[in-house]
XYZ file of C-alpha atoms in Angstrom:
455
model
C -3.350 -32.357 -20.722
C -5.210 -29.162 -20.048
C -5.391 -27.512 -16.304
C -8.915 -27.675 -15.026
C -9.806 -25.223 -12.246
C -10.775 -27.100 -9.347
C -14.068 -24.247 -9.241
C -15.118 -25.740 -12.733
C -14.716 -29.393 -10.994
C -16.706 -28.645 -7.918
C -19.361 -27.334 -10.460
C -19.529 -30.603 -12.579
C -22.845 -31.836 -13.028
C -21.041 -35.338 -13.479
C -18.271 -37.465 -13.165
C -15.356 -36.751 -15.497
C -12.059 -39.065 -16.206
C -8.592 -37.996 -16.768
C -8.771 -34.623 -15.203
C -5.682 -32.086 -14.656
C -5.679 -29.896 -11.778
C -2.614 -27.992 -10.107
C -2.898 -26.287 -6.813
C -0.926 -25.933 -3.489
C -1.959 -28.256 0.047
C -3.865 -26.770 2.445
C -4.340 -30.258 4.686
C -2.913 -33.620 4.159
C -4.061 -36.506 6.590
C -2.726 -40.128 6.280
C -4.367 -43.484 6.831
C -3.068 -47.024 6.199
C -2.006 -46.886 2.518
C -3.806 -43.566 1.665
C -3.650 -39.838 2.039
C -5.829 -37.419 1.867
C -5.407 -33.991 0.536
C -7.252 -30.717 0.393
C -5.703 -29.249 -2.476
C -6.838 -25.601 -3.744
C -5.890 -23.808 -6.559
C -7.314 -19.924 -5.747
C -10.001 -20.379 -8.083
C -12.704 -20.473 -4.890
C -13.322 -20.788 -1.328
C -13.656 -24.373 -1.277
C -10.854 -27.282 -1.548
C -11.138 -30.390 -3.541
C -10.148 -33.400 -1.632
C -7.150 -35.590 -3.780
C -7.115 -39.549 -2.426
C -3.237 -40.822 -2.848
C -3.390 -44.681 -2.725
C -0.040 -45.836 -1.496
C 0.805 -47.555 -4.531
C 1.371 -44.574 -6.312
C 4.795 -44.239 -7.398
C 5.335 -40.854 -5.965
C 3.331 -41.607 -3.113
C 6.658 -41.100 -0.889
C 7.475 -37.754 -2.137
C 3.840 -36.969 -1.076
C 4.024 -37.816 2.428
C 7.225 -35.556 2.695
C 4.667 -32.529 1.498
C 3.411 -30.351 4.024
C 0.811 -27.294 3.754
C 1.931 -25.307 0.982
C 3.413 -27.585 -1.425
C 2.681 -27.353 -4.400
C 0.622 -30.558 -6.865
C 0.191 -31.424 -9.983
C -2.727 -34.143 -9.818
C -4.112 -36.086 -13.064
C -7.185 -38.586 -11.558
C -10.628 -39.312 -12.056
C -13.527 -37.025 -10.667
C -15.490 -39.314 -8.432
C -18.300 -38.791 -6.651
C -17.230 -38.515 -2.744
C -19.044 -40.872 0.186
C -17.852 -38.561 2.503
C -20.357 -36.208 4.330
C -20.235 -32.509 3.070
C -18.574 -32.481 0.162
C -19.914 -33.909 -3.379
C -16.693 -34.642 -5.659
C -12.985 -35.561 -4.315
C -10.420 -36.866 -6.817
C -8.424 -40.311 -7.649
C -5.192 -39.539 -8.401
C -3.371 -41.679 -11.222
C -0.339 -39.897 -10.758
C 1.128 -36.576 -8.550
C 4.034 -34.617 -9.610
C 5.575 -32.420 -6.959
C 6.057 -29.016 -8.353
C 6.971 -27.571 -5.057
C 8.061 -27.900 -1.851
C 7.354 -26.129 1.178
C 9.275 -27.195 4.293
C 8.027 -27.190 7.989
C 8.802 -23.416 8.542
C 5.650 -22.401 6.300
C 4.332 -19.636 7.985
C 0.605 -20.860 7.312
C -0.292 -23.414 8.826
C -4.050 -24.493 9.393
C -4.730 -22.228 12.718
C -6.360 -19.021 12.248
C -3.760 -15.887 11.848
C -4.637 -12.378 13.080
C -4.559 -9.575 10.077
C -1.678 -7.629 11.843
C 0.502 -11.002 11.461
C -1.009 -11.301 8.210
C 0.357 -8.121 7.247
C 4.035 -8.776 7.866
C 3.613 -11.358 5.033
C 1.338 -9.788 2.912
C 3.238 -11.701 -0.100
C 1.891 -14.796 1.030
C -1.406 -13.980 2.917
C -3.465 -14.094 -0.606
C -3.142 -18.165 0.234
C -5.187 -17.673 3.577
C -8.973 -18.500 2.630
C -9.897 -15.043 3.727
C -7.442 -13.008 1.811
C -7.799 -15.305 -1.251
C -11.495 -14.599 -1.177
C -11.100 -10.492 -0.672
C -9.095 -10.272 -3.730
C -11.359 -12.609 -6.080
C -14.087 -10.317 -5.135
C -12.006 -7.543 -5.687
C -11.274 -8.215 -9.350
C -15.094 -9.273 -9.600
C -16.215 -5.762 -8.429
C -13.238 -4.059 -10.661
C -15.439 -6.062 -13.353
C -18.497 -5.205 -12.639
C -17.754 -1.430 -12.613
C -16.520 -1.599 -16.315
C -19.683 -3.410 -17.246
C -21.912 -1.016 -15.547
C -20.467 2.023 -17.741
C -19.806 0.388 -20.634
C -23.695 -0.721 -20.398
C -24.322 2.917 -19.990
C -22.520 4.039 -22.622
C -19.557 5.771 -20.755
C -15.844 5.380 -22.516
C -12.689 4.353 -20.358
C -10.030 6.976 -20.693
C -6.301 6.582 -19.183
C -5.324 9.668 -17.923
C -1.700 10.611 -16.307
C -0.095 8.982 -13.231
C 2.246 11.922 -13.351
C 1.407 15.045 -13.585
C 2.294 18.911 -12.879
C -0.894 19.969 -11.317
C -3.067 19.569 -8.095
C -6.236 18.802 -8.498
C -7.444 18.995 -4.861
C -4.928 21.759 -3.644
C -3.643 20.351 -0.714
C -0.213 20.095 -1.518
C 0.080 16.420 -0.740
C 1.430 15.192 -3.358
C 4.830 12.998 -3.756
C 7.374 14.699 -6.155
C 8.701 12.958 -9.067
C 12.802 13.093 -9.553
C 15.134 11.443 -11.495
C 18.303 10.153 -8.976
C 21.285 12.098 -8.667
C 23.609 11.316 -11.591
C 26.930 9.395 -10.098
C 29.515 11.187 -8.839
C 27.349 14.797 -8.652
C 27.553 16.543 -5.641
C 26.007 19.692 -5.394
C 24.061 21.765 -7.620
C 20.064 20.891 -8.448
C 19.533 18.575 -11.177
C 17.481 19.601 -14.025
C 13.477 18.169 -14.055
C 13.003 15.572 -16.339
C 9.838 17.082 -17.359
C 11.432 20.790 -17.532
C 9.192 21.759 -14.442
C 8.424 19.733 -11.008
C 6.553 16.561 -11.479
C 4.605 14.299 -9.291
C 2.198 11.593 -8.872
C -1.680 12.150 -8.969
C -3.589 12.678 -6.244
C -7.028 12.265 -9.234
C -7.269 11.776 -12.513
C -10.383 14.693 -12.677
C -8.932 17.388 -14.419
C -7.672 15.124 -17.401
C -10.886 13.408 -17.160
C -13.118 16.599 -17.721
C -10.922 17.388 -20.634
C -12.307 13.998 -22.310
C -15.784 14.050 -21.072
C -15.820 17.672 -23.117
C -14.907 15.572 -26.543
C -16.344 12.430 -25.964
C -19.669 13.013 -23.746
C -19.342 10.343 -20.876
C -16.357 9.240 -19.757
C -14.543 7.124 -16.543
C -10.539 6.677 -15.452
C -10.633 3.942 -13.024
C -6.627 3.496 -11.441
C -4.172 4.398 -8.540
C -3.753 7.597 -7.411
C -1.501 8.801 -4.451
C -1.239 11.007 -1.207
C 1.788 11.853 1.059
C -0.732 12.468 3.441
C 0.875 11.384 6.655
C -2.073 9.465 8.259
C -1.878 5.923 9.872
C -6.314 5.420 10.286
C -7.532 2.583 9.105
C -8.975 4.065 6.147
C -6.378 6.290 4.507
C -3.272 4.581 2.374
C -0.697 6.261 0.633
C -1.364 4.556 -3.123
C -5.010 3.454 -3.649
C -7.616 3.375 -6.801
C -10.057 5.644 -7.781
C -12.818 5.423 -10.057
C -13.884 9.246 -11.704
C -16.472 9.469 -14.010
C -17.204 12.294 -15.861
C -20.440 13.544 -17.500
C -21.052 16.504 -20.150
C -24.335 17.964 -20.286
C -25.205 17.089 -16.845
C -25.925 18.380 -13.394
C -25.427 17.956 -9.651
C -28.540 15.582 -9.987
C -27.296 13.812 -12.880
C -24.341 13.090 -10.810
C -26.197 11.896 -7.677
C -28.361 9.025 -10.012
C -25.254 7.826 -11.454
C -23.478 7.297 -7.616
C -26.776 5.816 -5.987
C -26.985 3.166 -9.108
C -23.205 2.108 -9.138
C -23.429 1.323 -5.480
C -26.711 -0.337 -5.655
C -25.089 -2.379 -9.141
C -22.176 -3.147 -6.943
C -24.061 -4.711 -3.803
C -26.205 -6.369 -6.091
C -23.499 -8.208 -8.353
C -21.355 -9.345 -5.106
C -24.163 -10.368 -3.420
C -25.810 -12.209 -6.489
C -22.205 -13.686 -7.900
C -19.875 -13.937 -5.061
C -21.950 -15.351 -2.314
C -19.769 -18.293 -1.582
C -16.289 -15.666 -1.149
C -19.148 -12.806 0.820
C -20.443 -15.731 3.060
C -16.922 -15.927 4.551
C -16.970 -12.288 5.390
C -20.368 -12.446 7.147
C -19.425 -15.211 8.919
C -16.312 -14.070 10.512
C -15.774 -10.800 9.901
C -18.744 -8.428 10.040
C -22.127 -10.746 11.799
C -24.539 -8.049 10.305
C -22.923 -7.726 6.635
C -25.670 -8.913 4.533
C -28.207 -6.882 6.697
C -25.925 -3.720 5.715
C -25.960 -4.874 2.120
C -29.777 -5.714 1.705
C -30.372 -2.205 3.005
C -28.365 -0.458 0.753
C -30.153 -1.753 -2.074
C -33.727 -1.875 -0.649
C -34.598 1.653 -0.619
C -33.521 4.852 -2.000
C -30.843 6.871 -0.261
C -31.933 9.583 1.478
C -30.660 13.019 0.367
C -30.276 16.283 3.041
C -28.069 19.570 2.783
C -25.150 20.184 4.484
C -26.850 22.752 6.332
C -29.694 20.519 7.087
C -26.987 17.606 8.632
C -25.226 20.279 10.640
C -28.751 20.839 11.854
C -29.133 17.238 12.449
C -25.835 16.794 14.250
C -26.403 20.202 16.360
C -30.053 18.839 17.644
C -29.276 15.155 18.352
C -28.076 15.234 21.776
C -24.487 13.050 20.736
C -21.271 14.455 22.082
C -18.799 14.833 19.569
C -15.234 14.843 19.239
C -15.392 17.302 16.755
C -18.589 19.772 17.620
C -20.768 19.850 14.676
C -20.784 23.588 13.421
C -21.620 25.452 10.239
C -18.682 25.819 7.997
C -16.668 22.856 8.960
C -16.279 19.389 6.908
C -18.314 16.642 7.733
C -15.757 14.350 10.232
C -16.211 10.380 10.037
C -18.015 10.385 13.276
C -20.862 13.068 11.879
C -20.924 11.091 8.656
C -21.476 7.417 10.964
C -24.505 9.180 13.018
C -26.229 10.171 9.928
C -26.141 6.736 8.179
C -26.201 4.479 10.949
C -27.833 6.386 14.026
C -30.267 8.745 12.247
C -31.221 7.564 8.842
C -30.167 3.888 8.929
C -28.802 3.318 5.574
C -26.989 5.380 3.309
C -27.497 9.266 2.692
C -26.549 12.106 0.353
C -25.472 15.016 1.369
C -24.854 18.040 -0.904
C -24.550 21.880 -0.993
C -21.361 22.322 0.886
C -19.850 25.615 2.135
C -17.436 27.012 -0.408
C -14.673 27.483 1.660
C -13.992 23.756 2.290
C -14.314 22.801 -1.423
C -12.066 22.470 -4.030
C -11.874 25.441 -6.681
C -13.380 23.616 -9.782
C -16.729 23.072 -7.807
C -19.903 25.104 -9.325
C -20.461 28.083 -7.172
C -24.313 28.390 -5.701
C -26.867 31.179 -6.990
C -26.443 31.822 -2.873
C -22.786 32.592 -3.520
C -21.888 30.386 -0.266
C -22.125 26.865 -1.079
C -21.097 24.946 -4.055
C -22.945 22.184 -6.206
C -21.239 19.441 -4.109
C -22.829 15.794 -3.184
C -20.857 13.043 -0.884
C -22.197 9.846 -0.408
C -22.146 8.515 3.115
C -23.036 4.815 3.502
C -22.867 3.073 7.089
C -19.932 1.595 8.337
C -17.786 4.024 6.335
C -18.783 7.425 5.694
C -17.769 9.110 2.627
C -17.263 6.697 0.008
C -17.971 8.919 -2.806
C -17.333 12.868 -3.093
C -18.178 14.829 -6.068
C -19.526 17.772 -7.881
C -20.787 19.795 -10.735
C -17.976 21.526 -12.415
C -17.504 25.005 -12.592
C -18.235 25.670 -16.449
C -18.420 29.629 -16.295
C -14.606 30.917 -16.993
C -15.151 34.020 -15.015
C -16.367 32.304 -11.924
C -13.502 30.002 -12.144
C -10.834 32.021 -12.851
C -12.354 34.279 -9.565
C -12.225 30.956 -7.595
C -9.059 30.262 -8.263
C -7.366 33.751 -7.376
C -9.577 33.906 -4.181
C -7.387 30.056 -3.415
C -4.106 32.104 -4.712
C -3.025 29.636 -7.349
C -0.978 29.548 -10.361
C -3.214 30.094 -13.395
C -0.402 30.255 -15.789
C -0.235 26.090 -14.353
C -3.779 25.431 -15.389
C -4.106 27.559 -18.863
C -5.488 24.002 -20.446
C -7.903 23.873 -17.854
C -9.165 26.972 -18.426
C -9.121 26.386 -22.154
C -11.717 24.434 -21.736
C -14.257 26.658 -20.304
C -12.981 29.350 -22.777
C -13.769 27.156 -25.809
C -17.301 25.294 -25.831
C -17.678 25.294 -22.088
C -20.867 23.252 -21.499
C -22.369 22.127 -17.791
C -20.619 18.790 -16.566
C -20.283 16.799 -13.798
C -18.550 13.972 -12.124
C -17.006 12.156 -8.309
C -14.380 10.363 -7.185
C -15.426 7.138 -5.673
C -12.356 5.002 -3.435
C -12.132 1.303 -4.547
C -10.722 0.532 -1.166
C -14.103 1.811 0.515
C -16.005 0.582 -1.852
C -14.149 -3.001 -0.751
C -14.655 -2.096 2.781
C -18.377 -1.420 2.827
C -18.799 -5.375 0.639
C -17.092 -7.124 3.279
C -17.448 -5.183 6.254
C -13.156 -5.275 6.650
C -12.369 -2.338 8.731
C -9.072 -1.711 7.851
C -7.580 -0.363 4.295
C -4.449 -2.287 4.671
C -6.672 -5.610 4.439
C -8.426 -4.951 1.203
C -4.906 -4.003 -1.119
C -2.791 -6.686 -1.642
C 0.746 -4.266 -0.916
C -0.736 -1.586 0.974
C 1.749 1.520 1.030
C 1.216 3.110 4.188
C 3.908 5.693 6.172
C 6.770 4.193 6.982
C 5.703 0.812 5.035
C 6.581 -0.162 1.688
C 7.925 -3.627 2.071
C 6.681 -5.724 -0.945
């Protein structure tokens, strides 16, 4: 008999005979001659009630099964007389697929996020994290749909790289293990040179955009930054679109359209799961999401932002001044207090931005743009890329970069260069925005942070 997902059963318009469902026991209560089982298979937030009668051959074994045990149930989907639920399943047979002992750590009571991080292999079975990872799946699919509908091509860029896109130097080195018995001496590099886990697929994506037009890459990136903040992880996913024959204005339009598209998608298609976070995690979540899609994003220059911060009368931990990067406290003031919604900041000082950003005519700023949202701060960072070979080479020399290592990147400016632009969007920060969750560790199934790689 073909298995039916619980989500499909709960959405049924009529009773169904001979259904087969499989899932895990969330709770079980017993009455005289009956056992009432709340079963969940991960397909939706709600459980379905299974009624097991005492005459079932498997009944005694069912009574030995507690929370976490896995069952296969065949029976009939019937209208439930109980208040608050439309359907229930009257079991004809039950098979115990896996019995969980009383030591199963997830019980009916609510557990703290801190505790659940210590059992990350089991936390997807909770209501909160089941909802989170269903939303994560839906948002990833929505990203692909958004770009496909706009004519972008999905491309794959290297995870192992020999170049540092950001110039920050905080990268994970990739090397082979020492041969057995080797004592001293340097191992020959597997690739013939030092190799690292990528911090960004941007440079490679640029090469593909300069051949295919509009492309995007979406995959894991890695930063060896010893940071234990709520917003940083060592392994995270980045979405990086690149557009040929496009400028900073096109970049801003794309970023704003993408964010509003994703918010509308979860509001329309993930209402049940988002409702859990609105009820238990962030009471203002629905208002925040509606605010994002209700009006165009504010747009200001970096210089205007610094002026607003200096005239705000606020005492910041980091005093705002022209030439320093905006801190989270600055970004949140702009979005949450001053504008009351998302803000796009453009025209950052060239001295605080990477080499590949196009230098503006004033010589002091670059054609960069960051999109800031309430509760998070920066969620998108991008720029028009420097397409002029002489200016790009000058920037690289200015930063003391090894230009020989980027010969292939410079070739793209040497052979048919065109104006182009792109940005990076942290996938986990998008999920934090959409759910109100305040710690990046709680939107990643198995978070990698300094000192933590347990799963």
